[in-house]
PDB file of C-alpha atoms in Angstrom:
ATOM      1  CA  UNK A   2     105.634  97.799  93.323  1.00  0.00           C
ATOM      2  CA  UNK A   3     106.011  94.916  94.649  1.00  0.00           C
ATOM      3  CA  UNK A   4     102.852  92.480  94.256  1.00  0.00           C
ATOM      4  CA  UNK A   5     102.311  90.829  97.350  1.00  0.00           C
ATOM      5  CA  UNK A   6     100.493  87.236  97.931  1.00  0.00           C
ATOM      6  CA  UNK A   7      98.641  85.830 100.978  1.00  0.00           C
ATOM      7  CA  UNK A   8      98.263  81.832 100.975  1.00  0.00           C
ATOM      8  CA  UNK A   9      95.857  80.857 103.699  1.00  0.00           C
ATOM      9  CA  UNK A  10      94.249  77.502 104.901  1.00  0.00           C
ATOM     10  CA  UNK A  11      93.328  76.487 107.833  1.00  0.00           C
ATOM     11  CA  UNK A  12      95.995  73.162 109.303  1.00  0.00           C
ATOM     12  CA  UNK A  13      96.374  70.693 107.356  1.00  0.00           C
ATOM     13  CA  UNK A  14      94.382  71.841 104.734  1.00  0.00           C
ATOM     14  CA  UNK A  15      97.312  71.011 101.942  1.00  0.00           C
ATOM     15  CA  UNK A  16      98.326  74.812 101.728  1.00  0.00           C
ATOM     16  CA  UNK A  17     101.663  73.834 101.491  1.00  0.00           C
ATOM     17  CA  UNK A  18     101.457  71.108  98.177  1.00  0.00           C
ATOM     18  CA  UNK A  19      99.933  74.186  96.850  1.00  0.00           C
ATOM     19  CA  UNK A  20     102.509  76.966  97.305  1.00  0.00           C
ATOM     20  CA  UNK A  21     104.196  74.100  95.443  1.00  0.00           C
ATOM     21  CA  UNK A  22     103.043  74.239  92.581  1.00  0.00           C
ATOM     22  CA  UNK A  23     102.317  78.074  92.596  1.00  0.00           C
ATOM     23  CA  UNK A  24     106.057  78.427  92.884  1.00  0.00           C
ATOM     24  CA  UNK A  25     106.795  75.886  90.208  1.00  0.00           C
ATOM     25  CA  UNK A  26     104.999  78.250  87.525  1.00  0.00           C
ATOM     26  CA  UNK A  27     106.126  81.983  88.850  1.00  0.00           C
ATOM     27  CA  UNK A  28     109.874  80.413  88.361  1.00  0.00           C
ATOM     28  CA  UNK A  29     108.907  78.615  84.872  1.00  0.00           C
ATOM     29  CA  UNK A  30     107.482  82.266  83.650  1.00  0.00           C
ATOM     30  CA  UNK A  31     110.833  84.418  84.919  1.00  0.00           C
ATOM     31  CA  UNK A  32     109.307  85.689  87.989  1.00  0.00           C
ATOM     32  CA  UNK A  33     111.640  86.591  90.469  1.00  0.00           C
ATOM     33  CA  UNK A  34     109.871  85.547  94.196  1.00  0.00           C
ATOM     34  CA  UNK A  35     110.587  85.039  97.548  1.00  0.00           C
ATOM     35  CA  UNK A  36     108.456  83.191  99.779  1.00  0.00           C
ATOM     36  CA  UNK A  37     108.035  84.701 103.599  1.00  0.00           C
ATOM     37  CA  UNK A  38     106.756  81.557 106.178  1.00  0.00           C
ATOM     38  CA  UNK A  39     105.173  83.215 109.207  1.00  0.00           C
ATOM     39  CA  UNK A  40     104.717  81.160 111.922  1.00  0.00           C
ATOM     40  CA  UNK A  41     104.024  80.820 115.567  1.00  0.00           C
ATOM     41  CA  UNK A  42     105.682  77.843 116.821  1.00  0.00           C
ATOM     42  CA  UNK A  43     109.146  78.158 117.395  1.00  0.00           C
ATOM     43  CA  UNK A  44     110.064  75.399 114.644  1.00  0.00           C
ATOM     44  CA  UNK A  45     109.016  75.752 111.392  1.00  0.00           C
ATOM     45  CA  UNK A  46     108.796  72.574 109.638  1.00  0.00           C
ATOM     46  CA  UNK A  47     106.912  74.442 106.111  1.00  0.00           C
ATOM     47  CA  UNK A  48     110.630  75.664 105.566  1.00  0.00           C
ATOM     48  CA  UNK A  49     112.083  72.179 105.248  1.00  0.00           C
ATOM     49  CA  UNK A  50     109.292  71.335 102.638  1.00  0.00           C
ATOM     50  CA  UNK A  51     110.434  74.338 100.375  1.00  0.00           C
ATOM     51  CA  UNK A  52     114.032  73.058 100.078  1.00  0.00           C
ATOM     52  CA  UNK A  53     113.245  72.017  97.030  1.00  0.00           C
ATOM     53  CA  UNK A  54     113.280  75.773  95.832  1.00  0.00           C
ATOM     54  CA  UNK A  55     116.588  76.457  97.560  1.00  0.00           C
ATOM     55  CA  UNK A  56     118.623  77.336  94.336  1.00  0.00           C
ATOM     56  CA  UNK A  57     115.381  79.117  92.789  1.00  0.00           C
ATOM     57  CA  UNK A  58     113.198  80.974  94.687  1.00  0.00           C
ATOM     58  CA  UNK A  59     114.509  83.108  98.106  1.00  0.00           C
ATOM     59  CA  UNK A  60     113.336  81.409 100.916  1.00  0.00           C
ATOM     60  CA  UNK A  61     112.706  83.839 104.843  1.00  0.00           C
ATOM     61  CA  UNK A  62     111.072  83.220 107.763  1.00  0.00           C
ATOM     62  CA  UNK A  63     109.091  85.326 110.803  1.00  0.00           C
ATOM     63  CA  UNK A  64     110.649  82.608 113.443  1.00  0.00           C
ATOM     64  CA  UNK A  65     108.148  82.004 116.419  1.00  0.00           C
ATOM     65  CA  UNK A  66     109.082  81.698 120.235  1.00  0.00           C
ATOM     66  CA  UNK A  67     107.881  85.217 121.461  1.00  0.00           C
ATOM     67  CA  UNK A  68     104.339  87.079 122.455  1.00  0.00           C
ATOM     68  CA  UNK A  69     101.569  87.677 119.664  1.00  0.00           C
ATOM     69  CA  UNK A  70     103.203  92.014 119.692  1.00  0.00           C
ATOM     70  CA  UNK A  71     106.849  90.547 119.232  1.00  0.00           C
ATOM     71  CA  UNK A  72     106.154  88.646 116.398  1.00  0.00           C
ATOM     72  CA  UNK A  73     104.190  91.277 114.482  1.00  0.00           C
ATOM     73  CA  UNK A  74     107.333  93.694 115.024  1.00  0.00           C
ATOM     74  CA  UNK A  75     109.068  90.483 113.504  1.00  0.00           C
ATOM     75  CA  UNK A  76     106.631  90.119 110.917  1.00  0.00           C
ATOM     76  CA  UNK A  77     106.985  94.463 110.319  1.00  0.00           C
ATOM     77  CA  UNK A  78     111.041  93.841 110.257  1.00  0.00           C
ATOM     78  CA  UNK A  79     111.447  91.035 108.070  1.00  0.00           C
ATOM     79  CA  UNK A  80     108.620  93.260 105.045  1.00  0.00           C
ATOM     80  CA  UNK A  81     110.673  95.970 105.217  1.00  0.00           C
ATOM     81  CA  UNK A  82     114.180  94.102 104.342  1.00  0.00           C
ATOM     82  CA  UNK A  83     112.253  92.187 101.789  1.00  0.00           C
ATOM     83  CA  UNK A  84     110.850  95.470 100.014  1.00  0.00           C
ATOM     84  CA  UNK A  85     114.428  97.124  99.314  1.00  0.00           C
ATOM     85  CA  UNK A  86     115.157  94.215  97.363  1.00  0.00           C
ATOM     86  CA  UNK A  87     112.384  94.509  94.826  1.00  0.00           C
ATOM     87  CA  UNK A  88     111.202  90.311  94.281  1.00  0.00           C
ATOM     88  CA  UNK A  89     108.366  90.561  91.112  1.00  0.00           C
ATOM     89  CA  UNK A  90     106.614  89.108  94.408  1.00  0.00           C
ATOM     90  CA  UNK A  91     106.520  87.765  97.160  1.00  0.00           C
ATOM     91  CA  UNK A  92     103.951  85.176  98.833  1.00  0.00           C
ATOM     92  CA  UNK A  93     103.474  84.649 102.736  1.00  0.00           C
ATOM     93  CA  UNK A  94     102.292  81.472 103.718  1.00  0.00           C
ATOM     94  CA  UNK A  95     101.537  81.970 107.494  1.00  0.00           C
ATOM     95  CA  UNK A  96     100.529  79.597 110.012  1.00  0.00           C
ATOM     96  CA  UNK A  97      97.450  77.488 109.722  1.00  0.00           C
ATOM     97  CA  UNK A  98      96.376  79.813 113.460  1.00  0.00           C
ATOM     98  CA  UNK A  99      96.386  83.394 111.601  1.00  0.00           C
ATOM     99  CA  UNK A 100      94.278  85.827 111.189  1.00  0.00           C
ATOM    100  CA  UNK A 101      94.232  87.913 107.713  1.00  0.00           C
ATOM    101  CA  UNK A 102      94.125  91.722 109.854  1.00  0.00           C
ATOM    102  CA  UNK A 103      97.361  90.808 110.888  1.00  0.00           C
ATOM    103  CA  UNK A 104      98.383  90.718 107.148  1.00  0.00           C
ATOM    104  CA  UNK A 105      95.943  94.409 105.438  1.00  0.00           C
ATOM    105  CA  UNK A 106      96.756  95.907 108.673  1.00  0.00           C
ATOM    106  CA  UNK A 107     100.436  95.391 108.590  1.00  0.00           C
ATOM    107  CA  UNK A 108     100.650  96.449 104.697  1.00  0.00           C
ATOM    108  CA  UNK A 109      99.085  98.969 105.142  1.00  0.00           C
ATOM    109  CA  UNK A 110     101.090 101.139 107.119  1.00  0.00           C
ATOM    110  CA  UNK A 111     104.772 103.498 106.260  1.00  0.00           C
ATOM    111  CA  UNK A 112     106.630 102.203 104.633  1.00  0.00           C
ATOM    112  CA  UNK A 113     105.626  98.778 103.346  1.00  0.00           C
ATOM    113  CA  UNK A 114     102.047 101.237 101.760  1.00  0.00           C
ATOM    114  CA  UNK A 115     105.013 102.321  99.130  1.00  0.00           C
ATOM    115  CA  UNK A 116     107.362  99.090  97.949  1.00  0.00           C
ATOM    116  CA  UNK A 117     103.771  96.342  98.207  1.00  0.00           C
ATOM    117  CA  UNK A 118     100.631  96.026  96.512  1.00  0.00           C
ATOM    118  CA  UNK A 119      98.286  93.555  97.676  1.00  0.00           C
ATOM    119  CA  UNK A 120      97.733  90.554  94.761  1.00  0.00           C
ATOM    120  CA  UNK A 121      95.702  87.803  95.464  1.00  0.00           C
ATOM    121  CA  UNK A 122      94.648  86.419  98.928  1.00  0.00           C
ATOM    122  CA  UNK A 123      93.705  82.728  98.729  1.00  0.00           C
ATOM    123  CA  UNK A 124      92.043  80.630 101.179  1.00  0.00           C
ATOM    124  CA  UNK A 125      92.781  76.381 101.088  1.00  0.00           C
ATOM    125  CA  UNK A 126      90.261  74.770 103.111  1.00  0.00           C
ATOM    126  CA  UNK A 127      90.158  70.731 103.439  1.00  0.00           C
ATOM    127  CA  UNK A 128      86.807  69.491 101.322  1.00  0.00           C
ATOM    128  CA  UNK A 129      86.307  66.958 104.490  1.00  0.00           C
ATOM    129  CA  UNK A 130      87.243  69.565 106.416  1.00  0.00           C
ATOM    130  CA  UNK A 131      86.252  68.796 110.125  1.00  0.00           C
ATOM    131  CA  UNK A 132      82.806  70.503 111.724  1.00  0.00           C
ATOM    132  CA  UNK A 133      83.903  69.918 115.183  1.00  0.00           C
ATOM    133  CA  UNK A 134      85.937  73.551 115.316  1.00  0.00           C
ATOM    134  CA  UNK A 135      85.586  75.912 118.125  1.00  0.00           C
ATOM    135  CA  UNK A 136      84.487  78.853 118.146  1.00  0.00           C
ATOM    136  CA  UNK A 137      87.960  80.018 118.101  1.00  0.00           C
ATOM    137  CA  UNK A 138      88.511  77.600 115.595  1.00  0.00           C
ATOM    138  CA  UNK A 139      85.563  78.820 113.362  1.00  0.00           C
ATOM    139  CA  UNK A 140      86.597  82.212 113.425  1.00  0.00           C
ATOM    140  CA  UNK A 141      89.647  82.123 111.964  1.00  0.00           C
ATOM    141  CA  UNK A 142      88.375  80.130 109.963  1.00  0.00           C
ATOM    142  CA  UNK A 143      85.903  82.676 108.895  1.00  0.00           C
ATOM    143  CA  UNK A 144      88.250  85.190 108.496  1.00  0.00           C
ATOM    144  CA  UNK A 145      90.995  83.656 106.084  1.00  0.00           C
ATOM    145  CA  UNK A 146      88.241  82.662 104.402  1.00  0.00           C
ATOM    146  CA  UNK A 147      85.923  86.355 104.198  1.00  0.00           C
ATOM    147  CA  UNK A 148      88.958  88.450 102.571  1.00  0.00           C
ATOM    148  CA  UNK A 149      90.020  85.862  99.897  1.00  0.00           C
ATOM    149  CA  UNK A 150      89.360  86.263  96.188  1.00  0.00           C
ATOM    150  CA  UNK A 151      89.568  82.778  95.726  1.00  0.00           C
ATOM    151  CA  UNK A 152      88.923  79.671  98.258  1.00  0.00           C
ATOM    152  CA  UNK A 153      90.207  76.431  97.038  1.00  0.00           C
ATOM    153  CA  UNK A 154      89.073  72.781  98.325  1.00  0.00           C
ATOM    154  CA  UNK A 155      91.660  70.710  98.759  1.00  0.00           C
ATOM    155  CA  UNK A 156      91.646  66.675  98.548  1.00  0.00           C
ATOM    156  CA  UNK A 157      88.004  67.186  96.686  1.00  0.00           C
ATOM    157  CA  UNK A 158      89.226  63.744  94.042  1.00  0.00           C
ATOM    158  CA  UNK A 159      88.527  61.936  98.506  1.00  0.00           C
ATOM    159  CA  UNK A 160      85.673  63.162  99.398  1.00  0.00           C
ATOM    160  CA  UNK A 161      82.226  62.565  96.906  1.00  0.00           C
ATOM    161  CA  UNK A 162      80.119  65.219  95.448  1.00  0.00           C
ATOM    162  CA  UNK A 163      77.326  65.245  98.583  1.00  0.00           C
ATOM    163  CA  UNK A 164      80.323  65.826 100.822  1.00  0.00           C
ATOM    164  CA  UNK A 165      81.876  68.019  99.050  1.00  0.00           C
ATOM    165  CA  UNK A 166      78.213  70.308  99.314  1.00  0.00           C
ATOM    166  CA  UNK A 167      77.836  68.948 102.754  1.00  0.00           C
ATOM    167  CA  UNK A 168      81.411  71.123 103.278  1.00  0.00           C
ATOM    168  CA  UNK A 169      80.630  74.120 100.996  1.00  0.00           C
ATOM    169  CA  UNK A 170      77.409  74.634 103.509  1.00  0.00           C
ATOM    170  CA  UNK A 171      79.132  74.258 106.636  1.00  0.00           C
ATOM    171  CA  UNK A 172      81.298  76.806 105.151  1.00  0.00           C
ATOM    172  CA  UNK A 173      77.853  78.734 104.590  1.00  0.00           C
ATOM    173  CA  UNK A 174      77.388  78.637 107.882  1.00  0.00           C
ATOM    174  CA  UNK A 175      80.671  79.476 109.715  1.00  0.00           C
ATOM    175  CA  UNK A 176      80.884  82.831 107.702  1.00  0.00           C
ATOM    176  CA  UNK A 177      77.784  83.753 108.301  1.00  0.00           C
ATOM    177  CA  UNK A 178      77.729  83.132 112.255  1.00  0.00           C
ATOM    178  CA  UNK A 179      80.633  86.036 111.739  1.00  0.00           C
ATOM    179  CA  UNK A 180      78.724  89.284 109.624  1.00  0.00           C
ATOM    180  CA  UNK A 181      80.123  87.241 106.355  1.00  0.00           C
ATOM    181  CA  UNK A 182      79.052  85.248 103.530  1.00  0.00           C
ATOM    182  CA  UNK A 183      80.723  83.610 101.265  1.00  0.00           C
ATOM    183  CA  UNK A 184      80.050  83.993  97.349  1.00  0.00           C
ATOM    184  CA  UNK A 185      80.172  79.908  95.727  1.00  0.00           C
ATOM    185  CA  UNK A 186      80.970  81.281  92.365  1.00  0.00           C
ATOM    186  CA  UNK A 187      84.535  82.225  94.415  1.00  0.00           C
ATOM    187  CA  UNK A 188      85.204  78.727  95.399  1.00  0.00           C
ATOM    188  CA  UNK A 189      87.674  76.136  93.287  1.00  0.00           C
ATOM    189  CA  UNK A 190      86.667  71.998  93.343  1.00  0.00           C
ATOM    190  CA  UNK A 191      89.712  71.349  91.030  1.00  0.00           C
ATOM    191  CA  UNK A 192      91.703  69.119  92.388  1.00  0.00           C
ATOM    192  CA  UNK A 193      95.745  70.034  92.282  1.00  0.00           C
ATOM    193  CA  UNK A 194      96.275  67.258  90.197  1.00  0.00           C
ATOM    194  CA  UNK A 195      94.284  69.213  86.819  1.00  0.00           C
ATOM    195  CA  UNK A 196      95.395  72.833  87.417  1.00  0.00           C
ATOM    196  CA  UNK A 197      96.616  74.034  83.670  1.00  0.00           C
ATOM    197  CA  UNK A 198      98.099  77.291  82.836  1.00  0.00           C
ATOM    198  CA  UNK A 199      94.796  78.967  82.501  1.00  0.00           C
ATOM    199  CA  UNK A 200      94.107  78.623  85.956  1.00  0.00           C
ATOM    200  CA  UNK A 201      98.093  79.811  87.795  1.00  0.00           C
ATOM    201  CA  UNK A 202      97.795  82.668  85.477  1.00  0.00           C
ATOM    202  CA  UNK A 203      94.148  83.342  87.624  1.00  0.00           C
ATOM    203  CA  UNK A 204      95.023  82.450  90.566  1.00  0.00           C
ATOM    204  CA  UNK A 205      98.134  85.742  90.351  1.00  0.00           C
ATOM    205  CA  UNK A 206      94.935  87.726  90.159  1.00  0.00           C
ATOM    206  CA  UNK A 207      92.211  86.886  92.041  1.00  0.00           C
ATOM    207  CA  UNK A 208      92.144  89.933  94.284  1.00  0.00           C
ATOM    208  CA  UNK A 209      91.160  90.233  98.071  1.00  0.00           C
ATOM    209  CA  UNK A 210      87.360  91.331  99.569  1.00  0.00           C
ATOM    210  CA  UNK A 211      86.841  93.125 102.522  1.00  0.00           C
ATOM    211  CA  UNK A 212      84.054  92.691 103.803  1.00  0.00           C
ATOM    212  CA  UNK A 213      82.419  93.765 107.720  1.00  0.00           C
ATOM    213  CA  UNK A 214      82.735  91.048 110.644  1.00  0.00           C
ATOM    214  CA  UNK A 215      82.564  90.397 114.253  1.00  0.00           C
ATOM    215  CA  UNK A 216      86.218  90.662 115.385  1.00  0.00           C
ATOM    216  CA  UNK A 217      87.505  87.775 118.079  1.00  0.00           C
ATOM    217  CA  UNK A 218      91.526  88.645 119.839  1.00  0.00           C
ATOM    218  CA  UNK A 219      91.560  85.465 119.142  1.00  0.00           C
ATOM    219  CA  UNK A 220      95.767  85.025 117.735  1.00  0.00           C
ATOM    220  CA  UNK A 221      96.504  87.559 121.501  1.00  0.00           C
ATOM    221  CA  UNK A 222      94.109  85.370 123.749  1.00  0.00           C
ATOM    222  CA  UNK A 223      97.024  82.426 123.782  1.00  0.00           C
ATOM    223  CA  UNK A 224      94.785  79.748 123.548  1.00  0.00           C
ATOM    224  CA  UNK A 225      96.254  78.107 120.461  1.00  0.00           C
ATOM    225  CA  UNK A 226      99.816  76.691 121.619  1.00  0.00           C
ATOM    226  CA  UNK A 227     102.600  74.269 119.847  1.00  0.00           C
ATOM    227  CA  UNK A 228     104.624  71.664 121.585  1.00  0.00           C
ATOM    228  CA  UNK A 229     108.105  70.513 119.960  1.00  0.00           C
ATOM    229  CA  UNK A 230     110.223  67.329 120.298  1.00  0.00           C
ATOM    230  CA  UNK A 231     113.650  67.300 118.712  1.00  0.00           C
ATOM    231  CA  UNK A 232     115.559  64.019 118.042  1.00  0.00           C
ATOM    232  CA  UNK A 233     113.307  61.671 120.026  1.00  0.00           C
ATOM    233  CA  UNK A 234     113.800  58.491 117.091  1.00  0.00           C
ATOM    234  CA  UNK A 235     110.220  57.152 116.348  1.00  0.00           C
ATOM    235  CA  UNK A 236     108.959  55.534 113.852  1.00  0.00           C
ATOM    236  CA  UNK A 237     105.944  55.764 112.229  1.00  0.00           C
ATOM    237  CA  UNK A 238     104.336  52.675 114.505  1.00  0.00           C
ATOM    238  CA  UNK A 239     104.834  54.536 117.629  1.00  0.00           C
ATOM    239  CA  UNK A 240     104.482  57.881 116.212  1.00  0.00           C
ATOM    240  CA  UNK A 241     100.649  56.443 115.439  1.00  0.00           C
ATOM    241  CA  UNK A 242     100.938  55.276 119.147  1.00  0.00           C
ATOM    242  CA  UNK A 243     101.118  58.349 120.712  1.00  0.00           C
ATOM    243  CA  UNK A 244      98.889  60.318 118.177  1.00  0.00           C
ATOM    244  CA  UNK A 245      96.332  58.434 118.988  1.00  0.00           C
ATOM    245  CA  UNK A 246      96.098  59.180 122.433  1.00  0.00           C
ATOM    246  CA  UNK A 247      97.014  62.588 121.892  1.00  0.00           C
ATOM    247  CA  UNK A 248      93.640  62.906 119.552  1.00  0.00           C
ATOM    248  CA  UNK A 249      91.167  60.908 121.829  1.00  0.00           C
ATOM    249  CA  UNK A 250      92.274  62.313 125.519  1.00  0.00           C
ATOM    250  CA  UNK A 251      90.550  65.488 126.711  1.00  0.00           C
ATOM    251  CA  UNK A 252      93.034  65.552 129.595  1.00  0.00           C
ATOM    252  CA  UNK A 253      95.916  67.043 126.296  1.00  0.00           C
ATOM    253  CA  UNK A 254      93.487  69.127 125.766  1.00  0.00           C
ATOM    254  CA  UNK A 255      91.992  69.483 122.247  1.00  0.00           C
ATOM    255  CA  UNK A 256      95.118  68.007 120.047  1.00  0.00           C
ATOM    256  CA  UNK A 257      94.342  69.546 116.109  1.00  0.00           C
ATOM    257  CA  UNK A 258      97.457  67.972 114.433  1.00  0.00           C
ATOM    258  CA  UNK A 259     100.772  66.730 114.547  1.00  0.00           C
ATOM    259  CA  UNK A 260     103.372  67.087 111.831  1.00  0.00           C
ATOM    260  CA  UNK A 261     107.436  67.365 111.837  1.00  0.00           C
ATOM    261  CA  UNK A 262     109.862  64.818 110.343  1.00  0.00           C
ATOM    262  CA  UNK A 263     110.802  61.283 111.369  1.00  0.00           C
ATOM    263  CA  UNK A 264     113.749  58.710 110.022  1.00  0.00           C
ATOM    264  CA  UNK A 265     113.416  55.967 109.266  1.00  0.00           C
ATOM    265  CA  UNK A 266     116.227  53.657 108.200  1.00  0.00           C
ATOM    266  CA  UNK A 267     117.458  56.059 105.674  1.00  0.00           C
ATOM    267  CA  UNK A 268     114.728  57.996 104.966  1.00  0.00           C
ATOM    268  CA  UNK A 269     113.722  60.698 105.831  1.00  0.00           C
ATOM    269  CA  UNK A 270     109.339  61.439 105.801  1.00  0.00           C
ATOM    270  CA  UNK A 271     107.213  64.616 106.618  1.00  0.00           C
ATOM    271  CA  UNK A 272     104.205  63.379 107.993  1.00  0.00           C
ATOM    272  CA  UNK A 273     101.031  65.027 109.108  1.00  0.00           C
ATOM    273  CA  UNK A 274      98.399  63.714 110.726  1.00  0.00           C
ATOM    274  CA  UNK A 275      94.504  65.294 112.162  1.00  0.00           C
ATOM    275  CA  UNK A 276      92.413  62.733 114.097  1.00  0.00           C
ATOM    276  CA  UNK A 277      91.222  61.532 110.694  1.00  0.00           C
ATOM    277  CA  UNK A 278      94.120  60.687 108.003  1.00  0.00           C
ATOM    278  CA  UNK A 279      97.889  60.570 108.080  1.00  0.00           C
ATOM    279  CA  UNK A 280      99.664  62.046 105.325  1.00  0.00           C
ATOM    280  CA  UNK A 281     103.813  60.680 104.875  1.00  0.00           C
ATOM    281  CA  UNK A 282     106.039  61.801 102.284  1.00  0.00           C
ATOM    282  CA  UNK A 283     109.376  61.219 101.333  1.00  0.00           C
ATOM    283  CA  UNK A 284     112.013  64.130 102.023  1.00  0.00           C
ATOM    284  CA  UNK A 285     115.419  64.153 100.950  1.00  0.00           C
ATOM    285  CA  UNK A 286     116.162  65.729 103.539  1.00  0.00           C
ATOM    286  CA  UNK A 287     115.029  66.285 107.049  1.00  0.00           C
ATOM    287  CA  UNK A 288     115.090  67.347 111.348  1.00  0.00           C
ATOM    288  CA  UNK A 289     113.936  65.017 113.996  1.00  0.00           C
ATOM    289  CA  UNK A 290     111.199  66.589 115.144  1.00  0.00           C
ATOM    290  CA  UNK A 291     107.631  66.272 116.112  1.00  0.00           C
ATOM    291  CA  UNK A 292     105.057  69.374 116.909  1.00  0.00           C
ATOM    292  CA  UNK A 293     101.655  69.329 118.449  1.00  0.00           C
ATOM    293  CA  UNK A 294      99.060  71.751 117.608  1.00  0.00           C
ATOM    294  CA  UNK A 295      95.604  72.505 119.150  1.00  0.00           C
ATOM    295  CA  UNK A 296      94.054  74.672 121.665  1.00  0.00           C
ATOM    296  CA  UNK A 297      94.156  74.936 124.800  1.00  0.00           C
ATOM    297  CA  UNK A 298      97.133  72.772 125.248  1.00  0.00           C
ATOM    298  CA  UNK A 299      97.926  70.357 128.443  1.00  0.00           C
ATOM    299  CA  UNK A 300     102.085  70.944 128.389  1.00  0.00           C
ATOM    300  CA  UNK A 301     103.648  69.223 130.859  1.00  0.00           C
ATOM    301  CA  UNK A 302     100.856  65.840 130.303  1.00  0.00           C
ATOM    302  CA  UNK A 303     101.596  66.032 126.578  1.00  0.00           C
ATOM    303  CA  UNK A 304     105.746  65.792 127.217  1.00  0.00           C
ATOM    304  CA  UNK A 305     105.380  62.880 129.842  1.00  0.00           C
ATOM    305  CA  UNK A 306     103.599  61.310 127.323  1.00  0.00           C
ATOM    306  CA  UNK A 307     106.707  61.638 124.776  1.00  0.00           C
ATOM    307  CA  UNK A 308     109.456  61.085 127.944  1.00  0.00           C
ATOM    308  CA  UNK A 309     109.958  64.278 128.857  1.00  0.00           C
TER     309      UNK A 309
END
């Protein structure tokens, strides 16, 4: 049977960065791997972030732009097609707004339960996670952590011991809110740069857990959405001005993340913005796209801000 891993992480947690390091390890050890990007948006930025692996692993995508039930059907159909190829390992990287119950429910259906064996479920959490989350977002966070065999705190090198401790305390409170618990011995606080062969071998075998929990139909409610823009030819400076308005004016809805690619001169950049930080990285190739993600977004008003 094919091992199948799930790498979750709330918006902006750093799961794609982790996935790259994990893939490097698997490829180095001769694993035949396929990555499935599973996003609710109509444009999947994370696929482009993995372009360096095009000749090393197979990359697949479940496209968004349809309703919830349609999306789940596409997910299952894609897994069926992939199951016939008999990979050593399949890794699913979903949107940051993902209910892990979907993963387990789908894998327990025929014929997938005959082809796949659930391997590792890992949740990536920003060590500086905002505590200003709605109940819906707290549920998504708790749901992802609650089934994980391992929780990895990302960006710990950017935060003090006290700040990391405060984040862990907050996670415990969030888990308790939905009838679950967090075992601190299953929390990894090691910076990505310090991961070694032993760590990655462990990541392959952390498994998953099942915790009874309070259920919310978050994804079916359509409270989360994204608005995307193509070919706007923005600069980093103009993008920062727009982002400042989006994050600080409630009229736009609760904007949680802005991501995408822009080109300045001959150089492509991948950018990832939250209310607290902006990260940008050079990229060999890109696509001129900006995606605004959040809760209860005022799409017409956001489009007017971008001149549409």
